[in-house]
Coordinates of C-alpha atoms in Angstrom, one line a residue:
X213 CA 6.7 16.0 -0.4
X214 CA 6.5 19.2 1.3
X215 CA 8.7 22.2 -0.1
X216 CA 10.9 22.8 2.7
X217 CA 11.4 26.7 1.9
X218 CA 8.0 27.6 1.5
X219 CA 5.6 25.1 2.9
X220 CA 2.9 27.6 3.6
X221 CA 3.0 28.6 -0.4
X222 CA 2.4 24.1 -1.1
X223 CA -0.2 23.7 1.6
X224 CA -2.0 26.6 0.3
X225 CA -2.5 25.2 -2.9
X226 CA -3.8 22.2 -1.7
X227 CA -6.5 24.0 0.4
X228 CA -9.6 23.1 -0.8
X229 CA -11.0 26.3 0.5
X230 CA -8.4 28.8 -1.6
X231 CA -10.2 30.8 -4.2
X232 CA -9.8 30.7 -7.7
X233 CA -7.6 34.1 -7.4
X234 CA -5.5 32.8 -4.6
X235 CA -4.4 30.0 -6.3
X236 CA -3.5 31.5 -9.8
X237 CA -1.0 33.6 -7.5
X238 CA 0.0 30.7 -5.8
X239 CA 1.1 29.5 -9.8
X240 CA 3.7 31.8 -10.1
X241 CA 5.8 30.1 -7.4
X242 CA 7.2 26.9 -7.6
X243 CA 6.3 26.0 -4.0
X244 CA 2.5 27.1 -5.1
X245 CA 2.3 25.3 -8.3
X246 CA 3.4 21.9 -6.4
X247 CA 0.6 22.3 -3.6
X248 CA -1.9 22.7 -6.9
X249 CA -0.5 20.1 -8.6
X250 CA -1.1 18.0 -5.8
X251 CA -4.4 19.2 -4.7
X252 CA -7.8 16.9 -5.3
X253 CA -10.5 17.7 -7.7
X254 CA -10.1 19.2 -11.2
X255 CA -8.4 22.6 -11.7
X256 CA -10.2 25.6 -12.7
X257 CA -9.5 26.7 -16.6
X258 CA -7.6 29.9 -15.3
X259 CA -5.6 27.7 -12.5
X260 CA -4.6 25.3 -15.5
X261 CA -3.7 28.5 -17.9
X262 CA -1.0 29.8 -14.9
X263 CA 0.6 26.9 -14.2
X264 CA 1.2 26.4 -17.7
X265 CA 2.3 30.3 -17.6
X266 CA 4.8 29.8 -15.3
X267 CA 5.6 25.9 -15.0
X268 CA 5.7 25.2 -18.8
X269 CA 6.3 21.7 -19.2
X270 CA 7.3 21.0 -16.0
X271 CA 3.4 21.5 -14.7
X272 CA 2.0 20.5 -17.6
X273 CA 2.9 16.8 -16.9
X274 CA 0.0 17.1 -14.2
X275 CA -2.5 18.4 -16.7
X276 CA -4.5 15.6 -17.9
X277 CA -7.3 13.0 -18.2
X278 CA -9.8 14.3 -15.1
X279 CA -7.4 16.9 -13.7
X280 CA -8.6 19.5 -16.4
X281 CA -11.5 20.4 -17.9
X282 CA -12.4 19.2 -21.9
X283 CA -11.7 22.9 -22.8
X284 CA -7.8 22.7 -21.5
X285 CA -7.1 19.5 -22.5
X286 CA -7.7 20.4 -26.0
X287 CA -6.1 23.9 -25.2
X288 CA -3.1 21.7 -24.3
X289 CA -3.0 19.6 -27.0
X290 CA -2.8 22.4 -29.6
X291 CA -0.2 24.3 -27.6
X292 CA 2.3 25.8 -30.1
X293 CA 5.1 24.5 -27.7
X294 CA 6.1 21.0 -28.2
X295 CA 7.2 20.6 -25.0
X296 CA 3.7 21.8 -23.3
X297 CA 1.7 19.4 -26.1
X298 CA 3.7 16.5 -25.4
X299 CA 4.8 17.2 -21.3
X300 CA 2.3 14.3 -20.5
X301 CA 2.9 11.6 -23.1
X302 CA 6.7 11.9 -22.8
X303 CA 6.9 11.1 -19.2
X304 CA 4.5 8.2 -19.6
X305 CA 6.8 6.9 -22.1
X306 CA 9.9 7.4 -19.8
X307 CA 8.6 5.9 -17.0
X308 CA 8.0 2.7 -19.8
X309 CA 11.4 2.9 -20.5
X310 CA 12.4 3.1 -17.1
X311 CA 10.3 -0.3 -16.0
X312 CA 8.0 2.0 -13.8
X313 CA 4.5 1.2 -13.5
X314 CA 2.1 3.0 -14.6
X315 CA -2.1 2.4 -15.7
X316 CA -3.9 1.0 -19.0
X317 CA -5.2 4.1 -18.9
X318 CA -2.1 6.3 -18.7
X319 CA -0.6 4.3 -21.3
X320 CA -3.5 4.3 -23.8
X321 CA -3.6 8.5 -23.3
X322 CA -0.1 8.6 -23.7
X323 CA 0.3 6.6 -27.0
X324 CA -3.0 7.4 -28.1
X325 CA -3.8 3.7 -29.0
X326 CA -6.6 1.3 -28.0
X327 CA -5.1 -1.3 -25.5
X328 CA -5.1 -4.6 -28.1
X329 CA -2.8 -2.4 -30.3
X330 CA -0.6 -1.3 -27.6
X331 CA -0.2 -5.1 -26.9
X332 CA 1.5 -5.4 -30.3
X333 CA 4.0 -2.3 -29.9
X334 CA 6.9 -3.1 -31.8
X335 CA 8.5 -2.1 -28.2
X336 CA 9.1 -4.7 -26.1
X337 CA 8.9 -2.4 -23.2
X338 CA 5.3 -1.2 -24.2
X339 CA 4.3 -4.8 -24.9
X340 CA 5.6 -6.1 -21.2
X341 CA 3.8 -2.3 -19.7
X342 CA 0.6 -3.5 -21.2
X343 CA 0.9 -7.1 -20.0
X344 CA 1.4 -5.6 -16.2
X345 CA -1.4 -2.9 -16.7
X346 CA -4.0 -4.4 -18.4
X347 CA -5.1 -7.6 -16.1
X348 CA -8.6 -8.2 -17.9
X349 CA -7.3 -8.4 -20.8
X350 CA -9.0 -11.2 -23.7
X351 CA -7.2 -14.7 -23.6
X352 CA -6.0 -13.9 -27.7
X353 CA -4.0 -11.1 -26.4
X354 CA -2.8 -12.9 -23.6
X355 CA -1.3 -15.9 -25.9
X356 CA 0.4 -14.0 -28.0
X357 CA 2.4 -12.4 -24.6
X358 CA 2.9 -15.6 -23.7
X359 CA 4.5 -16.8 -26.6
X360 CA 6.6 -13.6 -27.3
X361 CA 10.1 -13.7 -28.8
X362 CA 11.3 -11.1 -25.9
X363 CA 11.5 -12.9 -22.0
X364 CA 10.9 -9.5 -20.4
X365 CA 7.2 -9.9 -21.9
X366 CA 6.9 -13.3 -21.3
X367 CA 7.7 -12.6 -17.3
X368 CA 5.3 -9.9 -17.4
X369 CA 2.8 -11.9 -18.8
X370 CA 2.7 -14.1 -15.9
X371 CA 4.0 -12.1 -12.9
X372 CA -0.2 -11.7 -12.2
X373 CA -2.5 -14.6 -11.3
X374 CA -5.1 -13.5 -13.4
X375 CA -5.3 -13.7 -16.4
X376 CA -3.4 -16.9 -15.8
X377 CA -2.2 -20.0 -18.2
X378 CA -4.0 -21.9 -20.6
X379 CA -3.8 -25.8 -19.5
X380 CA -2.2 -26.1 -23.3
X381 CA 0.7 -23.7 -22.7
X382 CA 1.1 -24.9 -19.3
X383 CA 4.2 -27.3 -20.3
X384 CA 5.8 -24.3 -22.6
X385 CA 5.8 -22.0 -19.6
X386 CA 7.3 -24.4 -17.1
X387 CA 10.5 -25.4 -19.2
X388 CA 10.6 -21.1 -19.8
X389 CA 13.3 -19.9 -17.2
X390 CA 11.8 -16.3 -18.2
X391 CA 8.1 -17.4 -16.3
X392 CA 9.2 -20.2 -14.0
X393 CA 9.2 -19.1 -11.2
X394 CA 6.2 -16.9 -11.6
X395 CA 4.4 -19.9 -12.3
X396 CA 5.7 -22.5 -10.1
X397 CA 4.6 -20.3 -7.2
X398 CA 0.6 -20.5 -8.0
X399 CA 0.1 -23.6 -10.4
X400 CA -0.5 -27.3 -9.3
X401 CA 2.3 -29.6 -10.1
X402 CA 2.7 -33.2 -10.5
X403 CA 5.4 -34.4 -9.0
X404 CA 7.3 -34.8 -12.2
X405 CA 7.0 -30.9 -12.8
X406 CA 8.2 -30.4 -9.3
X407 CA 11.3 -32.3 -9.6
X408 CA 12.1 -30.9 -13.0
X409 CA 11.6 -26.9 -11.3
X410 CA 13.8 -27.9 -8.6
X411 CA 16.4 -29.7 -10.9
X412 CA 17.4 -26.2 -12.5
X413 CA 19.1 -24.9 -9.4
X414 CA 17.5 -21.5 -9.7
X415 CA 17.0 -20.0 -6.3
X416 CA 14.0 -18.0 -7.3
X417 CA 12.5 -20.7 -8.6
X418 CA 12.9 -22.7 -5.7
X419 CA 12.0 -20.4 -3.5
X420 CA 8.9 -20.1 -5.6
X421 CA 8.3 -24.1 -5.5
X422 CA 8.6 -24.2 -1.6
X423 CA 5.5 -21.2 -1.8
X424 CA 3.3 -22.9 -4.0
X425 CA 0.3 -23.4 -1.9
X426 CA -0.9 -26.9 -3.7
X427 CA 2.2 -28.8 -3.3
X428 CA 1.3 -32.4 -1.4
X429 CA 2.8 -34.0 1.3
X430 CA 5.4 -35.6 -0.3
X431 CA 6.7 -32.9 -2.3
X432 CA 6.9 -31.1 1.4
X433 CA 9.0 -34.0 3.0
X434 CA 11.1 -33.5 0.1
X435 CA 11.6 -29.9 0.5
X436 CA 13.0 -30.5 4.3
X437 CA 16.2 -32.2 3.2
X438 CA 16.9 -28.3 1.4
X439 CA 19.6 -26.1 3.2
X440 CA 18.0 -23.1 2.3
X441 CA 16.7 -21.2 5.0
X442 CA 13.7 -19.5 3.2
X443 CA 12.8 -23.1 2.3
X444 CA 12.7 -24.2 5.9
X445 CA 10.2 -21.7 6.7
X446 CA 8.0 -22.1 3.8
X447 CA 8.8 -25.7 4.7
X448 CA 7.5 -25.0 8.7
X449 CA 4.4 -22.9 7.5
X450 CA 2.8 -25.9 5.2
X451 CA -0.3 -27.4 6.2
X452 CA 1.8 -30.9 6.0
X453 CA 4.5 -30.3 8.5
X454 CA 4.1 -32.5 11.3
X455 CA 4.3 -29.8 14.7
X456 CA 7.5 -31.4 15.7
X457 CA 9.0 -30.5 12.1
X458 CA 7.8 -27.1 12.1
X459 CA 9.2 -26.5 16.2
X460 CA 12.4 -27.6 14.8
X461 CA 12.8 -25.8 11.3
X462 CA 11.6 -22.6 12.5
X463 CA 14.0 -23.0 15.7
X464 CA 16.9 -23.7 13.5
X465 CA 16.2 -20.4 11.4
X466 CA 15.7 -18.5 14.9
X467 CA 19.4 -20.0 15.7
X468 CA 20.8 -19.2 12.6
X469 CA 18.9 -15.2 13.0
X470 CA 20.5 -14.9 16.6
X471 CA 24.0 -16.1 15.3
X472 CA 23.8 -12.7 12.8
X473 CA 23.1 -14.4 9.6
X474 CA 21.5 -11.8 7.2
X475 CA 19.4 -14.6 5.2
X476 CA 18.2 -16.1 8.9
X477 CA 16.3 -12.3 9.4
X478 CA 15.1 -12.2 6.3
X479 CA 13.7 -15.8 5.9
X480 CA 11.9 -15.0 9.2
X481 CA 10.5 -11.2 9.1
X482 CA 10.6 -10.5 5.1
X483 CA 9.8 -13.9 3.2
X484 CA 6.4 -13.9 1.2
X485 CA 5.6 -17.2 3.0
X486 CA 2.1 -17.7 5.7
X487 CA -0.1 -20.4 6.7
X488 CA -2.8 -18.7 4.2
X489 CA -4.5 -22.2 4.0
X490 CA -5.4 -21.9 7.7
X491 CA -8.1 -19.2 7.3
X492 CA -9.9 -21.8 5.1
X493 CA -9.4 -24.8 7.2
X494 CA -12.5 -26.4 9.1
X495 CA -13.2 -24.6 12.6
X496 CA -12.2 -27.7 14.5
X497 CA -8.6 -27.2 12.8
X498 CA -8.6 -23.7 13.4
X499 CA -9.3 -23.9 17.3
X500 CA -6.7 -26.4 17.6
X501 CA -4.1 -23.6 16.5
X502 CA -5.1 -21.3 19.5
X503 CA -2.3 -22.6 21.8
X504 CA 0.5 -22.7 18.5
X505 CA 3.8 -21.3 19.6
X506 CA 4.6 -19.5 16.7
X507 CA 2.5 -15.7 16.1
X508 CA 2.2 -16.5 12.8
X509 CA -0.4 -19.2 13.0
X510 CA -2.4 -17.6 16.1
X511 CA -2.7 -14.7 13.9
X512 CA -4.2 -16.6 11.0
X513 CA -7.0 -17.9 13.1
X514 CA -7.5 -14.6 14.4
X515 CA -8.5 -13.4 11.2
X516 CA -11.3 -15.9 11.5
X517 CA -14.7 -14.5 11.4
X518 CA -16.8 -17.8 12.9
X519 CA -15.0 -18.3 15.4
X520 CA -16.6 -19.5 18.8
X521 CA -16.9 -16.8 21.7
X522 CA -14.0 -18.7 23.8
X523 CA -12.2 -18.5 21.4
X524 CA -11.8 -14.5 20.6
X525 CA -11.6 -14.0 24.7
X526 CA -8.5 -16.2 24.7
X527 CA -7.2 -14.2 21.4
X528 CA -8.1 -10.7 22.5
X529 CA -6.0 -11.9 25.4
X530 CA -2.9 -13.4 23.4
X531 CA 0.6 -12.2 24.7
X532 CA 1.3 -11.1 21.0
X533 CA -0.2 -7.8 20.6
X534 CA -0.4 -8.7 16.5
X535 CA -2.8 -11.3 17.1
X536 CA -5.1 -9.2 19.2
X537 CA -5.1 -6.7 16.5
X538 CA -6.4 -9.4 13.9
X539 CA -8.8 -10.9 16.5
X540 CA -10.2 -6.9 17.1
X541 CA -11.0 -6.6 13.3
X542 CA -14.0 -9.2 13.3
X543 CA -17.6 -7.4 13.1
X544 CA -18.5 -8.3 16.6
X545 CA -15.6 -7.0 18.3
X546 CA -16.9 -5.8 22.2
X547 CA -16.5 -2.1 22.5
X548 CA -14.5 -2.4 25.5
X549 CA -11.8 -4.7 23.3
X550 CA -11.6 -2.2 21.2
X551 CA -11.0 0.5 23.8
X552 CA -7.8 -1.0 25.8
X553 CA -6.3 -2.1 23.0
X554 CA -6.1 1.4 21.5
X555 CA -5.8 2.5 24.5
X556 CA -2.5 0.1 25.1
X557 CA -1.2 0.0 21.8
X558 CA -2.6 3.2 20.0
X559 CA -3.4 2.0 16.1
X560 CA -1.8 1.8 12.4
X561 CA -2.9 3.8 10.1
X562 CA -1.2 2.2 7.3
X563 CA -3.6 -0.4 8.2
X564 CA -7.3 -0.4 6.5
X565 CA -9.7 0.2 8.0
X566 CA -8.4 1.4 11.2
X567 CA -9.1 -0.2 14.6
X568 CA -10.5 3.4 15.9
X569 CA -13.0 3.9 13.0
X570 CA -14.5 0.1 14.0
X571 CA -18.3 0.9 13.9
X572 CA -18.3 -0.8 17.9
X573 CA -15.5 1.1 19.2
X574 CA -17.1 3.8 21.6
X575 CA -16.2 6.7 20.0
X576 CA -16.9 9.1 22.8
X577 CA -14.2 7.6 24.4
X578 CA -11.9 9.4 22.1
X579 CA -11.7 13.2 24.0
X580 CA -10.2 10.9 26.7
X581 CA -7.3 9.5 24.9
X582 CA -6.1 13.5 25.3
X583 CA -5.3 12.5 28.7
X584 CA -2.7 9.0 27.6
X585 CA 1.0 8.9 28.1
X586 CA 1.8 7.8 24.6
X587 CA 2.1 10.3 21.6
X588 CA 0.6 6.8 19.4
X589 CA -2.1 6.8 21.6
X590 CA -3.0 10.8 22.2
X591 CA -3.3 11.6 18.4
X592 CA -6.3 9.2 18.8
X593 CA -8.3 12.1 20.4
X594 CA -8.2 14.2 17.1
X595 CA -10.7 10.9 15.1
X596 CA -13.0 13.4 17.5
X597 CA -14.5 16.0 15.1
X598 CA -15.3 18.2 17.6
X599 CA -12.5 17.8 20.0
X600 CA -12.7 21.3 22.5
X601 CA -10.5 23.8 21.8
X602 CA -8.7 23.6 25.0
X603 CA -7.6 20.2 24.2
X604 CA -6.4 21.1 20.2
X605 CA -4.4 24.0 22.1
X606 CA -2.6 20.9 24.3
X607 CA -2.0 18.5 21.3
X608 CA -0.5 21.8 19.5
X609 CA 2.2 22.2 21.9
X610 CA 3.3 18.8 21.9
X611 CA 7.1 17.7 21.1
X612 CA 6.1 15.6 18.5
X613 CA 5.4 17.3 15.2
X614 CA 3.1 14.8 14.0
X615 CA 0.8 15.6 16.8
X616 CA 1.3 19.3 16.1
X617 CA 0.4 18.6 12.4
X618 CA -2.4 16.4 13.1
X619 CA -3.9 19.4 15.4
X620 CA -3.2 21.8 12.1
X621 CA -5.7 19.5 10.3
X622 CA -8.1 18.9 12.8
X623 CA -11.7 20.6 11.4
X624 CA -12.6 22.0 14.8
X625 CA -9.1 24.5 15.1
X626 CA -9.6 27.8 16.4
X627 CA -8.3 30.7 13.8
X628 CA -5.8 31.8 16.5
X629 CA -4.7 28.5 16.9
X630 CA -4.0 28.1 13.2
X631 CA -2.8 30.6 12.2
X632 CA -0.1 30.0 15.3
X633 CA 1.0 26.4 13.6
X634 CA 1.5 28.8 10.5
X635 CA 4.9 29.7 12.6
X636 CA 5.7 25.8 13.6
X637 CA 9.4 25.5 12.7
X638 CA 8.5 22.4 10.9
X639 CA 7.4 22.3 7.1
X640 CA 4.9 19.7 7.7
X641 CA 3.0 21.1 10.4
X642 CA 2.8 24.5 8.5
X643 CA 2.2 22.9 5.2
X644 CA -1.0 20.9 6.9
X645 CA -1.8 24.6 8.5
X646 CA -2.1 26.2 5.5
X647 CA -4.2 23.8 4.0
X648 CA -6.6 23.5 6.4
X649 CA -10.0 24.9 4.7
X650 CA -10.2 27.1 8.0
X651 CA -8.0 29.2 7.2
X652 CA -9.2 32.8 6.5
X653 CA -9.2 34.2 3.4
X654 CA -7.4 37.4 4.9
X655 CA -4.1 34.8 6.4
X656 CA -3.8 33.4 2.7
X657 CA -3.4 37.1 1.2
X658 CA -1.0 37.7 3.9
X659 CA 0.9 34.3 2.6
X660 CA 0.8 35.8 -0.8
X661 CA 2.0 39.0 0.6
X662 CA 5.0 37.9 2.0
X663 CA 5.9 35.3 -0.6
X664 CA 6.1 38.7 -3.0
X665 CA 3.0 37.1 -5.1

């Protein structure tokens, strides 16, 4: 989060270029000891001794494991201020009380204990952290979570796949309303086990049930005389629902989502629920999905990788611009694909690995995307390292701040241009400015300067 007063001060510390006498400046202002507490990398001994200077405690939460050298972390521990010594330990621990996840490795640092002794906290709170944390954990410990007098532990225990259920504890856990759910959503049942999950009237559990991807046919037909809405879509997406049952479950949802009912949306755009078992179906299944009506299942065969060459020209021409994504993700994707779909569409980059770093797309294409209509589409340009100067000084005067910060990051920014974003009335674009390891040494001093430091 950028510090709205002084952005320059926060993306100054987390220039990677800043000197070692820039940045213990930069500790004596609370904008500049966020940007350092944020930056990558481990902190230079005389960085780690300002912030403690001037940010006491609250810094010294940020000053452990590989952030600081051997030397401080010692230094730290041995602090004469309790609150310095123990800044680290004590928000792990409240973060544990709070339910907030956090690493094995946080909480072993924290309560300096090996993991197998952490699983026997007399803390419940520790004991369920531990059974979310530590996933590779030895069956011995893993019995005695799931036998644990607290249900908090027992859920945790089993929220994961891995390390999963003993086949002898199996029973125990599904007559446990703490775990139920968790495992009636992954486990085979018999059908006994299914009509005894269902017979509690819990709605998570059922909801769970109507998920599980191993149910059979007949537990399936079963699950279409349920009212629930989520249920009719896990119902629709199961690899046993005749076509004609899935048209009408799903359309009946789609009804009940037009009418304004809150559940309807959510069943359709939020539920946990996808044909998953398509993408491991034979081919000849697959291919007979291509003409589906419903997105969903065109886009799990687009996330096929043998699929025939017919096949990804009539996907990389679907009308739903989701399952031309998924089709554009396979290895073999044609260059020109790639192009106008970026090119149409621009790209996610919440989405790993990005369409435009796809080792076919033509990347020289990319000073051209400049040129497009779309602010999604233009800050494609700047994936071009080298992008001229004269196109940087466009993308800079855009309306659209993320295009202005994107320019302030680019590695190929003129000093002028810059140090002009350093004036962009908005935080982020000047926050990315200063951090860019461009800037000269000379604008940081004149950052300092004017912040007093």
């Amino acid at each position: 989060m950028v510090h709205l007063k002084e952005p320059h001060l926060s993306g100054l510390g987390r220039n990677p270029a800043a000197p070692v006498e820039v940045m213990v400046r930069l500790a004596a202002h609370a904008a500049g000891r966020h940007g350092l507490t944020t930056r990558k990398g481990q902190l230079p001994d005389a960085v780690a001794e300002a912030l403690l200077a001037h940010g006491g405690s609250d810094t010294a939460v940020s000053l452990h494991g590989d952030r600081v050298s051997p030397a401080m972390r010692r230094r730290i521990a041995e602090h004469p201020d309790p609150a310095i010594r123990d800044a680290y330990a004590d928000f792990v621990r409240t973060m544990v009380e709070r339910g907030a996840r956090m690493s094995i490795e946080d909480l072993v640092e924290a309560y300096d204990r090996v993991p197998t002794e952490l699983a026997a906290s007399s803390d419940p709170r520790v004991r369920a952290m531990v059974a979310v944390a530590w996933q590779d954990r030895p069956i011995t410990v893993q019995l005695a979570l799931l036998t644990d007098p607290d249900p908090g532990v027992r859920a945790a225990a089993t929220r994961s796949e891995h390390p999963g259920v003993p086949d002898d504890h199996y029973e125990r856990c599904l007559a446990d309303p703490a775990v139920q759910a968790n495992i009636a959503r992954r486990l085979p049942l018999t059908f006994d086990q299914f009509a005894r999950l269902l017979a509690t009237g819990d709605e998570a559990v059922l909801h769970a049930v109507a998920g599980n991807p191993h149910l059979t046919a007949d537990m399936v037909t079963y699950l279409q005389g349920s009212e629930d809405l989520q249920v009719h879509v896990a119902v629709a997406y199961s690899r046993h629902t005749t076509p004609e049952t899935r048209d009408r479950l799903l359309a009946l949802v789609e009804a009940e989502n037009e009418s304004g009912r809150d559940d309807a949306g959510l069943a359709l755009h939020w539920s946990p629920y996808s044909p998953s078992w398509l993408r491991d179906a034979p081919l000849a299944e697959r291919l007979t999905y291509l003409q589906c009506p419903h997105v969903v299942f065109r886009r799990e065969v687009a996330a096929s990788r043998d699929l025939p060459d017919h096949a990804w020209r009539q996907l990389d021409e679907d009308p739903d611009v989701s399952v031309r994504r998924a089709a554009a993700h396979r290895p073999d994707t044609p260059p020109q694909v790639l192009l106008q779909l970026l090119r149409a569409h621009g790209d996610f980059s919440h989405i790993r690995p990005m369409l435009v770093d796809h080792p076919n797309f033509p990347r020289h294409e990319l000073r051209g995307f400049v040129e497009e209509q779309g602010p999604r589409v233009r800050i494609l340009a700047l994936k071009d390292l080298e992008l001229p100067p004269a196109d940087l000084r466009g993308l800079a005067a855009s309306a659209e701040s993320f295009l202005r910060a994107g320019t302030a990051r680019h590695p190929n920014i003129p000093t002028d241009l810059l140090e002009l974003l350093l004036t962009d009335p908005e935080p982020r674009v000047t926050d990315d400015a200063a951090a860019n390891p461009l800037l000269p040494r000379a604008q940081m001093d004149r950052i300092l300067a004017k912040a007093g430091l």
